[in-house]
Short mmCIF file of C-alpha atoms (C1' of nucleotides) in Angstrom, two decimals:
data_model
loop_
_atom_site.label_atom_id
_atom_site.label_comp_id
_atom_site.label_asym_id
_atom_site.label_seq_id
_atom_site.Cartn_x
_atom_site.Cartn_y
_atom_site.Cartn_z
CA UNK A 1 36.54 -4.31 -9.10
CA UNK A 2 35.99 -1.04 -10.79
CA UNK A 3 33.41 -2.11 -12.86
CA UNK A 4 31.35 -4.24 -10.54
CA UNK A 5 29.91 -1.54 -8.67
CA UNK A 6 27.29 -0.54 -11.03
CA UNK A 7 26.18 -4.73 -11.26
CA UNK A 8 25.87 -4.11 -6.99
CA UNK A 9 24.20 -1.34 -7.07
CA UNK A 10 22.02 -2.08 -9.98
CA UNK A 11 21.43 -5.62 -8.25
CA UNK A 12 20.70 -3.78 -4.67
CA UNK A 13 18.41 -1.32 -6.37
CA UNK A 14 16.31 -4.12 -8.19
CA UNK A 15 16.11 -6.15 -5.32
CA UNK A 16 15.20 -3.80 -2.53
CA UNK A 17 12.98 -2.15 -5.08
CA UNK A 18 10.78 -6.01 -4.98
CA UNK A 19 10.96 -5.93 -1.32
CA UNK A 20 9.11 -2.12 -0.63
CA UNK A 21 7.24 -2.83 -3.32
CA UNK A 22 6.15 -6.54 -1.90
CA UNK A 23 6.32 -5.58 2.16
CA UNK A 24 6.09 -1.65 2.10
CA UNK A 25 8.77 0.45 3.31
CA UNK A 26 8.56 -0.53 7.23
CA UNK A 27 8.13 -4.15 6.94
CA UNK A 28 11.26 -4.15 4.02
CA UNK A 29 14.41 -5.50 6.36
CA UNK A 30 17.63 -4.59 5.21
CA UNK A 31 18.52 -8.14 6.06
CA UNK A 32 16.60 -9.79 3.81
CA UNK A 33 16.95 -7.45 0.87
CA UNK A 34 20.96 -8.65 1.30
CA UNK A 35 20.48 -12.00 1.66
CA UNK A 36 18.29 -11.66 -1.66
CA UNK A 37 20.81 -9.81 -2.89
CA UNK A 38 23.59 -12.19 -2.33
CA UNK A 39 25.96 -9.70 -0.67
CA UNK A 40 26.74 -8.36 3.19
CA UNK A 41 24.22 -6.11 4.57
CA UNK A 42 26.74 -3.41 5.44
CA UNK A 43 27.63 -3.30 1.18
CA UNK A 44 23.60 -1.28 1.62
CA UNK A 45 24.82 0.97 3.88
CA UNK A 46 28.12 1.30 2.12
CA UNK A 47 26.26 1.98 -1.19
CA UNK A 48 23.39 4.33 0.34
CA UNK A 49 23.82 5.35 4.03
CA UNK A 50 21.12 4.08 5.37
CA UNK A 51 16.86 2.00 4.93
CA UNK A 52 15.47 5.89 4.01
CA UNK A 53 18.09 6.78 1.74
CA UNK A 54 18.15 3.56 -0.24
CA UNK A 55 14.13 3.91 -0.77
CA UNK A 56 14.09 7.60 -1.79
CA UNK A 57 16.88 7.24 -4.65
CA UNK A 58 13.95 3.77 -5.96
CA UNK A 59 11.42 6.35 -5.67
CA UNK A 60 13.30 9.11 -7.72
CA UNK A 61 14.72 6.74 -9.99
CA UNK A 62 11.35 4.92 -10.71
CA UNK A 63 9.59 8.47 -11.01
CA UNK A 64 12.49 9.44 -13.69
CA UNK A 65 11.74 6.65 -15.69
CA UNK A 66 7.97 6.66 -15.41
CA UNK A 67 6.49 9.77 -15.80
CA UNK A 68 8.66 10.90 -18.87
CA UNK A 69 7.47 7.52 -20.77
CA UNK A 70 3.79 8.22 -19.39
CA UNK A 71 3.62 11.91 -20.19
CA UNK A 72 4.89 11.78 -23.45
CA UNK A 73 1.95 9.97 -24.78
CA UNK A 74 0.39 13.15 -24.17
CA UNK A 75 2.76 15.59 -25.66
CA UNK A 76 2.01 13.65 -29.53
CA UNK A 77 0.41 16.62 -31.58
CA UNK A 78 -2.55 15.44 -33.67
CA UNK A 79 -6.12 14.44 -33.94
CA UNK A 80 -7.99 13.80 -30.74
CA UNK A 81 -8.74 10.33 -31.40
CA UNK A 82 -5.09 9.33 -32.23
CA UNK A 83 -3.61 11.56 -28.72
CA UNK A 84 -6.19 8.92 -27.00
CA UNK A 85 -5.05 5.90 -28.98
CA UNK A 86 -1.62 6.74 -27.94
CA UNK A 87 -2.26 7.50 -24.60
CA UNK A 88 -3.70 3.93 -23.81
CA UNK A 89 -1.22 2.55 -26.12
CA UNK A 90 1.05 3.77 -24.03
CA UNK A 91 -0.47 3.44 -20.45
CA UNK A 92 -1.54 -0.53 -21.23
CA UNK A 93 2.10 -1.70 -22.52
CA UNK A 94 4.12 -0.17 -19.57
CA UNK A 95 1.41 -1.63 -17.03
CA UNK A 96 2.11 -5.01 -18.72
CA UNK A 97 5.76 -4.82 -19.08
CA UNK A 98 5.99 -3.59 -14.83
CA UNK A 99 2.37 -5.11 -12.84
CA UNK A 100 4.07 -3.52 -9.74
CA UNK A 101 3.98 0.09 -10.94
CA UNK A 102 0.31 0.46 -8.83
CA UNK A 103 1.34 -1.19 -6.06
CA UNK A 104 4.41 0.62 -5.77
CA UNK A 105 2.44 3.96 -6.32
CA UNK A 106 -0.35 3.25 -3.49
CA UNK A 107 2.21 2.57 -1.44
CA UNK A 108 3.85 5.25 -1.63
CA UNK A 109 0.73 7.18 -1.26
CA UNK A 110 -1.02 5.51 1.82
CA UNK A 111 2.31 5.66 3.37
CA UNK A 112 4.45 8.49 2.58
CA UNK A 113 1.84 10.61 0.69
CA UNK A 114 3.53 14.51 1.26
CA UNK A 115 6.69 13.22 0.54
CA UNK A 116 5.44 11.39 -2.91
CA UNK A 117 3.43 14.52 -3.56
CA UNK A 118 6.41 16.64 -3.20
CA UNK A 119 8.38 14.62 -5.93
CA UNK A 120 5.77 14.65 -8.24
CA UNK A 121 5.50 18.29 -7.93
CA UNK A 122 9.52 18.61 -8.82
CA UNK A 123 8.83 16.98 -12.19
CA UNK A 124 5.50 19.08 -13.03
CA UNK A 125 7.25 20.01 -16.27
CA UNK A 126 6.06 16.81 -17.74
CA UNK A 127 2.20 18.27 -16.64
CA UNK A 128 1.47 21.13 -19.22
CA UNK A 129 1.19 18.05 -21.90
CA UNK A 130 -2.03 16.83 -20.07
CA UNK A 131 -3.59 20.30 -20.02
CA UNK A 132 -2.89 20.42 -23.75
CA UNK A 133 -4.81 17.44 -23.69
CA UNK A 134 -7.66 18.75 -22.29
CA UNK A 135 -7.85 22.17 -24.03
CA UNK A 136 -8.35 20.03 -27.48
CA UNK A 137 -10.59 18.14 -25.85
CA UNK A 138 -12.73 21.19 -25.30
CA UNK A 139 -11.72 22.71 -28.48
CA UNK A 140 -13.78 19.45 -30.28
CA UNK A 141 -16.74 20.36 -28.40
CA UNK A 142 -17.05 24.27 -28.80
CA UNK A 143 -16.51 23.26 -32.67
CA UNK A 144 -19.39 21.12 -32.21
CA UNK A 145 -17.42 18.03 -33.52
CA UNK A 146 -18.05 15.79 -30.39
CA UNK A 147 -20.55 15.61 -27.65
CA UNK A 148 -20.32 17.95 -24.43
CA UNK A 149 -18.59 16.62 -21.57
CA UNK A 150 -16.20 18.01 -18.69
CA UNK A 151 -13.17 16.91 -19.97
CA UNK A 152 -12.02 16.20 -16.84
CA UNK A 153 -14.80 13.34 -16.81
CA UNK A 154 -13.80 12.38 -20.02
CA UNK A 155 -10.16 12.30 -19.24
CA UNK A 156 -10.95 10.06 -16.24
CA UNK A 157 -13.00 7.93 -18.10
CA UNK A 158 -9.95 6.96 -20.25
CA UNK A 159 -7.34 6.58 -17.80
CA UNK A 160 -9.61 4.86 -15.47
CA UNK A 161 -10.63 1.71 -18.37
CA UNK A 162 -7.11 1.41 -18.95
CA UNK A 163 -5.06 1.49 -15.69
CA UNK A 164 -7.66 0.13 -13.17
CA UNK A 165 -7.94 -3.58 -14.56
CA UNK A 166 -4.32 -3.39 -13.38
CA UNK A 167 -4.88 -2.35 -9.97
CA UNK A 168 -7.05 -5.02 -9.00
CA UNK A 169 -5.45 -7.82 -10.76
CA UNK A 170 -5.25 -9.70 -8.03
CA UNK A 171 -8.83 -9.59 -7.19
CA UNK A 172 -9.60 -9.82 -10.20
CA UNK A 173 -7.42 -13.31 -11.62
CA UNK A 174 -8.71 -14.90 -8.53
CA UNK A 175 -12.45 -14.24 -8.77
CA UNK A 176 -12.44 -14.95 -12.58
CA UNK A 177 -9.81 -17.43 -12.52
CA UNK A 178 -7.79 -16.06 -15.10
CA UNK A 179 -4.13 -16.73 -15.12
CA UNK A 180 -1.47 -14.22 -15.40
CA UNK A 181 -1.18 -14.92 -19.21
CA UNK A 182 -5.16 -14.99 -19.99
CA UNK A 183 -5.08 -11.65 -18.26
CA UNK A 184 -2.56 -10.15 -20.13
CA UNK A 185 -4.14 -11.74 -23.43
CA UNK A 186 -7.26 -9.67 -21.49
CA UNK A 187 -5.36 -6.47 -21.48
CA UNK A 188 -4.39 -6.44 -24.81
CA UNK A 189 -7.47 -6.74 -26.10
CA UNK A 190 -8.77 -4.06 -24.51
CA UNK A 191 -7.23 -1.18 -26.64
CA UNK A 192 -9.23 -1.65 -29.49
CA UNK A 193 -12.64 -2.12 -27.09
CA UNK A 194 -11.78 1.14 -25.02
CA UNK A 195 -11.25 2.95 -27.74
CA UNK A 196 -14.38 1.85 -29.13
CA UNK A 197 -16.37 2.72 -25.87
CA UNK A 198 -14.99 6.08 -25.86
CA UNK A 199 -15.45 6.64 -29.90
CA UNK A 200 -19.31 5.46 -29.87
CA UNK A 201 -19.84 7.85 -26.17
CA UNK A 202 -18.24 11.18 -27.22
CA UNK A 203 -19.05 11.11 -31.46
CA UNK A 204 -22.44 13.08 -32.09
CA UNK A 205 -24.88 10.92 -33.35
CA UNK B 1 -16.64 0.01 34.13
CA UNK B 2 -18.58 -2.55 32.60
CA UNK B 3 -20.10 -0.33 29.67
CA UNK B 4 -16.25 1.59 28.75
CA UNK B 5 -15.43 -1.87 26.92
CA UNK B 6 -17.03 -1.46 23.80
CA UNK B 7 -15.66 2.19 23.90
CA UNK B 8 -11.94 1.32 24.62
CA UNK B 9 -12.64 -1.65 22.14
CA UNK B 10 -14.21 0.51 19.07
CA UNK B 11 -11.57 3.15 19.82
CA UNK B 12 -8.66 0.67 19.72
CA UNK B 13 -10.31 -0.64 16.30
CA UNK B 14 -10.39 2.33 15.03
CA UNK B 15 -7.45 4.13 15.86
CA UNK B 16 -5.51 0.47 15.33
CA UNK B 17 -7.42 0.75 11.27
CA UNK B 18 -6.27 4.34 10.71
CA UNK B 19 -2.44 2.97 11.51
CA UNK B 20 -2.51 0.09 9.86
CA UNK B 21 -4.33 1.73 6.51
CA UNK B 22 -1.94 4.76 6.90
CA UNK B 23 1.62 2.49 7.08
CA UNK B 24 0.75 -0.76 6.29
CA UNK B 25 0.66 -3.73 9.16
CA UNK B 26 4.79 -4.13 8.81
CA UNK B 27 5.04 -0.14 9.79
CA UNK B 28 2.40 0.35 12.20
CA UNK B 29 3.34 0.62 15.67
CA UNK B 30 1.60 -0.93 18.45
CA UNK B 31 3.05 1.58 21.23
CA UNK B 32 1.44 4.58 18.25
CA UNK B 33 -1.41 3.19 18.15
CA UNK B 34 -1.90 3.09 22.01
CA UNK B 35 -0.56 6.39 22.22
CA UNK B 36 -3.56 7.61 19.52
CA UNK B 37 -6.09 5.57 21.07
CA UNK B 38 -5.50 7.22 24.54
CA UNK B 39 -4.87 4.34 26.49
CA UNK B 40 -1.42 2.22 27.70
CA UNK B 41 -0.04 -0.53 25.12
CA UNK B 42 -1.16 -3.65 27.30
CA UNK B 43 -4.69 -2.65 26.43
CA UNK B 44 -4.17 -3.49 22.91
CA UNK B 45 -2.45 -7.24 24.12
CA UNK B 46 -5.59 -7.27 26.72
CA UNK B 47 -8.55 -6.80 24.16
CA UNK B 48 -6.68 -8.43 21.09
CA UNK B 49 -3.25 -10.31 22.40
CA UNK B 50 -1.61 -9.68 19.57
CA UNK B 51 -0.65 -7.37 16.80
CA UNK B 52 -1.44 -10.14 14.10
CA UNK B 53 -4.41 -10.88 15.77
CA UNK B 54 -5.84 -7.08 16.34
CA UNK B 55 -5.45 -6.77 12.33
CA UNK B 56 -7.11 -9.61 11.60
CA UNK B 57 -10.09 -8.89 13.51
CA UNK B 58 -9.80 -5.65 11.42
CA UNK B 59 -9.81 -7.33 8.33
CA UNK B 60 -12.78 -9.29 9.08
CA UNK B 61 -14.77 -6.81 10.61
CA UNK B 62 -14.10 -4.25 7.24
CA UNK B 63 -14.85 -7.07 4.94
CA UNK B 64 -18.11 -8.46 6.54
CA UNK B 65 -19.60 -4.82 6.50
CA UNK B 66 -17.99 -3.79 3.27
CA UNK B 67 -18.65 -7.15 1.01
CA UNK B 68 -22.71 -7.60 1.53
CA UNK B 69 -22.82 -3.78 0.95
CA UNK B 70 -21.01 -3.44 -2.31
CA UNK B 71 -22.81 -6.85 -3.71
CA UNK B 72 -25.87 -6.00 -2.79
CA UNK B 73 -26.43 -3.97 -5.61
CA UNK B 74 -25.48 -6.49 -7.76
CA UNK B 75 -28.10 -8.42 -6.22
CA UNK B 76 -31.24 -6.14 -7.22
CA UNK B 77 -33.32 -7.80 -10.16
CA UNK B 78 -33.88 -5.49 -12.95
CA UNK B 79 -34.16 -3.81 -16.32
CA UNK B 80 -29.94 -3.86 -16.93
CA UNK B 81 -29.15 -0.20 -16.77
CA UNK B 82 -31.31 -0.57 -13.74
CA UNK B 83 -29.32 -2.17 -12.35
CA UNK B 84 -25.92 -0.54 -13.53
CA UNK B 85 -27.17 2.29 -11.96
CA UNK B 86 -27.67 0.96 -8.80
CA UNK B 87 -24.63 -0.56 -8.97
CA UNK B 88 -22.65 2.88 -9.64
CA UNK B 89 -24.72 4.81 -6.84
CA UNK B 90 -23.60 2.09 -3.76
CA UNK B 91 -20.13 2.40 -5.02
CA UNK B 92 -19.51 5.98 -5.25
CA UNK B 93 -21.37 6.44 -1.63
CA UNK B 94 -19.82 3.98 -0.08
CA UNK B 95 -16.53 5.38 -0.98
CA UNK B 96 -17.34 8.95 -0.94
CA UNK B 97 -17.89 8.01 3.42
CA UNK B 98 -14.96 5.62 3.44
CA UNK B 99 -12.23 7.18 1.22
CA UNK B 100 -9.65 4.94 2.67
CA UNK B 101 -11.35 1.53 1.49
CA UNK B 102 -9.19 1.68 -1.51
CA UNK B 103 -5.88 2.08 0.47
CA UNK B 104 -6.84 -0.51 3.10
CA UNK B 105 -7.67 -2.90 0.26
CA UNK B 106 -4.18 -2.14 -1.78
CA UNK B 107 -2.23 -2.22 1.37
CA UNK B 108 -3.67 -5.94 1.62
CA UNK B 109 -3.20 -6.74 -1.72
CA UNK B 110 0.66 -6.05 -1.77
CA UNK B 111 1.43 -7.12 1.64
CA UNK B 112 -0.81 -9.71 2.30
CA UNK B 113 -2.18 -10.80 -0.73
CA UNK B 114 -2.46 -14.66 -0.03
CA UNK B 115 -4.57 -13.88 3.18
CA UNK B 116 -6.47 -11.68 1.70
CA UNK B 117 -7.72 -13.32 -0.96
CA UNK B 118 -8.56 -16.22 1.70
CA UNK B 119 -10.70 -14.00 3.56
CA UNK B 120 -12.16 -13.25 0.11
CA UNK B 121 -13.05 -16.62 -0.55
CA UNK B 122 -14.34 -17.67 2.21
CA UNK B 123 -17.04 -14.82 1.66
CA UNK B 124 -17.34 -15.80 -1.71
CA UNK B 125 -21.01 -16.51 -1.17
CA UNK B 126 -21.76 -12.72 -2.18
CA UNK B 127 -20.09 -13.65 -5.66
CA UNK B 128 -22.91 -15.32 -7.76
CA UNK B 129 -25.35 -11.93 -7.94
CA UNK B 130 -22.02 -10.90 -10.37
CA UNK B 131 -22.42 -14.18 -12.09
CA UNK B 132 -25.79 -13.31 -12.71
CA UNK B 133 -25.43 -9.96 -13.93
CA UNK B 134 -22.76 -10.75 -16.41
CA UNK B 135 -25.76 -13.45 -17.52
CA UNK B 136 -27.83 -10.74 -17.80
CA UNK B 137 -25.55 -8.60 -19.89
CA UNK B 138 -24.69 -11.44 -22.35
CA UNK B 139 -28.71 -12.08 -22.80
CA UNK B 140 -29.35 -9.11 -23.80
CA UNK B 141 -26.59 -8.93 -26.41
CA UNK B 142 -27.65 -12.14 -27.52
CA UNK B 143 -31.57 -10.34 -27.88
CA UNK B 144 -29.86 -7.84 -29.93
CA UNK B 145 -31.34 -5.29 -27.17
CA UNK B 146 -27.33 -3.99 -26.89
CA UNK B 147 -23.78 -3.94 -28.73
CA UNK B 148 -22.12 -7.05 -28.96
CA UNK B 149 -19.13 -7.12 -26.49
CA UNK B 150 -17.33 -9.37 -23.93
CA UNK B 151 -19.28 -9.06 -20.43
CA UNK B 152 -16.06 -8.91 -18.67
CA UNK B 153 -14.76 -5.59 -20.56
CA UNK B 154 -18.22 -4.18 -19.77
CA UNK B 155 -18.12 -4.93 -16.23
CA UNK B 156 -14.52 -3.58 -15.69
CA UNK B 157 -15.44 -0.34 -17.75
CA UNK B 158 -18.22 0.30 -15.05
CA UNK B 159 -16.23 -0.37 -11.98
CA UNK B 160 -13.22 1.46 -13.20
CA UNK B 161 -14.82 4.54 -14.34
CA UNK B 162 -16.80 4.28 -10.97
CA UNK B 163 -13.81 3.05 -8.71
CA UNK B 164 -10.89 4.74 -9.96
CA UNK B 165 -11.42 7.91 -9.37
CA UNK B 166 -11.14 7.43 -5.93
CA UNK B 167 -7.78 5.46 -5.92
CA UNK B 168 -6.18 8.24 -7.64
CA UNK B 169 -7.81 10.87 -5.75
CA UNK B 170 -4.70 12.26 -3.76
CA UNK B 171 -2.68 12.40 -7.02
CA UNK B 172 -5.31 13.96 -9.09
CA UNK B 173 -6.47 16.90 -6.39
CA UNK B 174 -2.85 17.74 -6.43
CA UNK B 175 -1.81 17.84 -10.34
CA UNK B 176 -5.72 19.73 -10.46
CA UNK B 177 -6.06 21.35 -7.82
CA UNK B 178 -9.03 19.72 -6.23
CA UNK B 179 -10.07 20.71 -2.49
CA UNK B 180 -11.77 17.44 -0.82
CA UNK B 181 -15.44 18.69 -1.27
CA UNK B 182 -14.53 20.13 -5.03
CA UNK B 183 -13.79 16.63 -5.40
CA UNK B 184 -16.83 15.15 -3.66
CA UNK B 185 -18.47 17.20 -5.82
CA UNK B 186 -16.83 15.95 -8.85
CA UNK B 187 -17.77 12.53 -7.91
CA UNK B 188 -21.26 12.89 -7.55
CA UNK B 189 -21.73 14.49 -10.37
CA UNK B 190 -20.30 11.37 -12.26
CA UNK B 191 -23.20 9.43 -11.74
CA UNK B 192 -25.51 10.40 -14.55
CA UNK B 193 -22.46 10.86 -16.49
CA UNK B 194 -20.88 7.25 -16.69
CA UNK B 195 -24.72 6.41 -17.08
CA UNK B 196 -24.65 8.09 -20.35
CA UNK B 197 -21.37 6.86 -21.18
CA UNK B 198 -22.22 3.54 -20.94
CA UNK B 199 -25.43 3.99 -22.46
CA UNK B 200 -24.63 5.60 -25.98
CA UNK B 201 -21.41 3.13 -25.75
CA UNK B 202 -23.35 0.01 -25.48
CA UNK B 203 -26.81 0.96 -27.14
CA UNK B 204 -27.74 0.10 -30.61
CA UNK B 205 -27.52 2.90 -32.97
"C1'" DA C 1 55.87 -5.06 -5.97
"C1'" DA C 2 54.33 -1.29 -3.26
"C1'" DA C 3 50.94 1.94 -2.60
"C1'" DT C 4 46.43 3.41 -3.00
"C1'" DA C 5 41.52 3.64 -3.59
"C1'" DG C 6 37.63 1.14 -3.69
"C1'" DT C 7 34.90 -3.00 -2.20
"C1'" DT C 8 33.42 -6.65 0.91
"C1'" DT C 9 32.97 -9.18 5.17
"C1'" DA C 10 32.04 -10.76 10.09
"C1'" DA C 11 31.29 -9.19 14.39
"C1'" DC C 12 29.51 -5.73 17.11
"C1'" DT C 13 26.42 -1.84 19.19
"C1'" DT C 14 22.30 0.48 19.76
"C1'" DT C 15 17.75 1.18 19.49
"C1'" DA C 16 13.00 0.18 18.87
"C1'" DT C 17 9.37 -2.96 19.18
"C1'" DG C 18 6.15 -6.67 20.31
"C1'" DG C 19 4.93 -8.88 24.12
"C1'" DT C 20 4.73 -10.03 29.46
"C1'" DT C 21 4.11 -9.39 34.29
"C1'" DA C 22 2.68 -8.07 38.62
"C1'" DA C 23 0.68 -4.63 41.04
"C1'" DC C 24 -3.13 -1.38 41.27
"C1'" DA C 25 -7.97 0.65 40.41
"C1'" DT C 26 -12.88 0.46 40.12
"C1'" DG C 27 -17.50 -0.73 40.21
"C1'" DG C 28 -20.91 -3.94 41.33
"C1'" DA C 29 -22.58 -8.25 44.02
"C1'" DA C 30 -22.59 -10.79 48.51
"C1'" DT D 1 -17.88 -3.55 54.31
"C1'" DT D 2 -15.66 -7.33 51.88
"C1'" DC D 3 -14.88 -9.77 47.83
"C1'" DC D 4 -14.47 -10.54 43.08
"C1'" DA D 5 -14.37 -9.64 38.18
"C1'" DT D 6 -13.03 -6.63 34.95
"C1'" DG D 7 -10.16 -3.07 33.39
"C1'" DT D 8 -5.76 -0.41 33.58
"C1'" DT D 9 -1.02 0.87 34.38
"C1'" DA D 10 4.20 1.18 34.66
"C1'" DA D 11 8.09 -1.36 34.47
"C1'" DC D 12 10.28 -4.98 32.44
"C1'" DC D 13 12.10 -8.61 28.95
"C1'" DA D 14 13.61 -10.75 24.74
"C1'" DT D 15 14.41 -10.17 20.31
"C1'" DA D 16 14.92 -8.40 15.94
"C1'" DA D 17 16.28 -4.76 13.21
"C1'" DA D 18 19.01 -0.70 11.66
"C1'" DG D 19 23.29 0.92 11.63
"C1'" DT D 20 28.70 0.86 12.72
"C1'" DT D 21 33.42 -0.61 12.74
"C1'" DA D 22 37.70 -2.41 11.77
"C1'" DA D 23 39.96 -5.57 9.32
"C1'" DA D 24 40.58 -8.09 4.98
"C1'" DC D 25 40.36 -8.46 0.17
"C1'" DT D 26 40.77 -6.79 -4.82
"C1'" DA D 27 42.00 -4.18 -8.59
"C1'" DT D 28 44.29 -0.33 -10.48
"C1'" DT D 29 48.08 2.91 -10.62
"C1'" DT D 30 52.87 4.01 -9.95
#
DNA sequence: AAATAGTTTAACTTTATGGTTAACATGGAA
DNA sequence: TTCCATGTTAACCATAAAGTTAAACTATTT
């Protein structure tokens, strides 16, 4: 069944990968992420040794896929204005397309913080990009071609409008009664208004 | 030893809220706990009889002082950016002494989102001062006093530039380099910033 | 078709955990 | 002092969960 393995594995990884996420890594069982699975739960051990082993290869393989995508919004030479379109272009479609990336990431950091910090640190190559980011952003202001501002504020400002609506979704659908869909609808229109915001708070009047 | 209760009872509650904020309820461990709080695991079955139970009374107890807190300010009649600014000041204090509010609140929201949002409801009483200060937002577009945009984008650009900060803050003091006070620091000096954001963002040229 | 490597299963072992119990301590009231 | 309520402990129990094993099954190679 040579070439079943990777449909396991692939079908372990997804599922146990909705259980940590859902439960968090101690109240995951190994049981129920095989049942859910629809194989034995010794084929987890067989395929990663053991509960720890099985999470840290989601975590690396989630981080692998995540931060390149994230960080390369940065990297895109050009104006200032167009490096911040992209950047919530970019942040605002992969929220949509996985809702669980925040979760997944607070969990990891109320619950195995060093550790996470540790793997993040492995891939700082995909940092410099952000400081990039910022020198421009100060550039524009010693040329006198936007207002003053830490960037550091300012760069907070724009991740913060366009990753937190995600983060308290929940909250947020059930005070407002919005549905998953009207939320998303929600989302979407929010490029054009945070970009907006940040256009008509940083351009010198 | 009539007046140790409240002691053993507040340190149980406290030590039991660091666990359960720190792993999540699935990964806490009642024998840790007891073994943190000082005193021998049937204490914790004594005061609270359960685990369930003893984070329960956790939950309740963090939303009944942290709910009329946070909508109070929403509460305060006012000129509008009064009001904002009120709103900003009781959310960056009350996080800057509880920095684990955010974690607590996630670690609800993934693993125990239904009951959550329960709790939520039932203390929904707090929600109408938001009502009214979306009202009071959307009059004063309709006056022409401010830019024309959709209450709901406004409110989520204050909370999240307020807000998350603070979620992000173990992730962000790493990548920059920010001690815990350089990042207290940080924080209050937002304030008057995303005052000014807002302002030149929302105010009619 | 025999051999081999890789995959899957059911049954089992071990350990950790939430919860219980019964005995013991302590401080105040009678 | 004696008695009682409250608080506290160590030892125990039942169960659930992670992890192991040995046998069976499958596909590929020879």
């Amino acid at each position: 069944m040579v070439n079943m393995e990777k449909t396991t594995e692939q079908m372990i990884l997804e599922t146990a990968r909705n259980h940590f996420v859902q439960y968090g890594y101690g109240a995951a069982r190994m049981q129920e992420i095989a049942d859910d699975a629809g194989i034995n739960k010794a084929m987890l051990h067989y395929y990663f040794r053991s509960k720890e082993n099985l999470y840290h290869e989601i975590v690396i393989r989630t981080l692998d896929y995540l931060l390149p995508r994230l960080f390369k919004a940065f990297k895109q030479e050009g104006l200032l204005f167009e490096r911040i379109e992209n950047i919530i272009d970019t942040y605002i479609e992969t929220l949509i397309e996985q809702p669980d990336i925040p979760f997944f990431v607070m969990s990891e950091l109320s619950q195995k913080r060093e550790r996470f910090i540790e793997e993040l640190k492995k891939r700082s190559k995909h940092f410099p990009p952000v400081q990039s980011f910022l020198a421009q952003m100060a550039q524009e202001m010693q040329a006198g071609k936007i207002k003053q501002i830490n960037p550091i504020h300012l760069f907070l400002n724009i991740l913060s409008m366009t990753v937190f609506p995600f983060i308290v979704k929940p909250v947020f659908c059930t005070l407002f009664e919005f549905s998953d869909t009207a939320f998303e609808q929600l989302m979407l229109e929010r490029k054009p208004i945070i970009m907006e915001f940040i256009k008509s708070s940083i351009e010198l009047k």
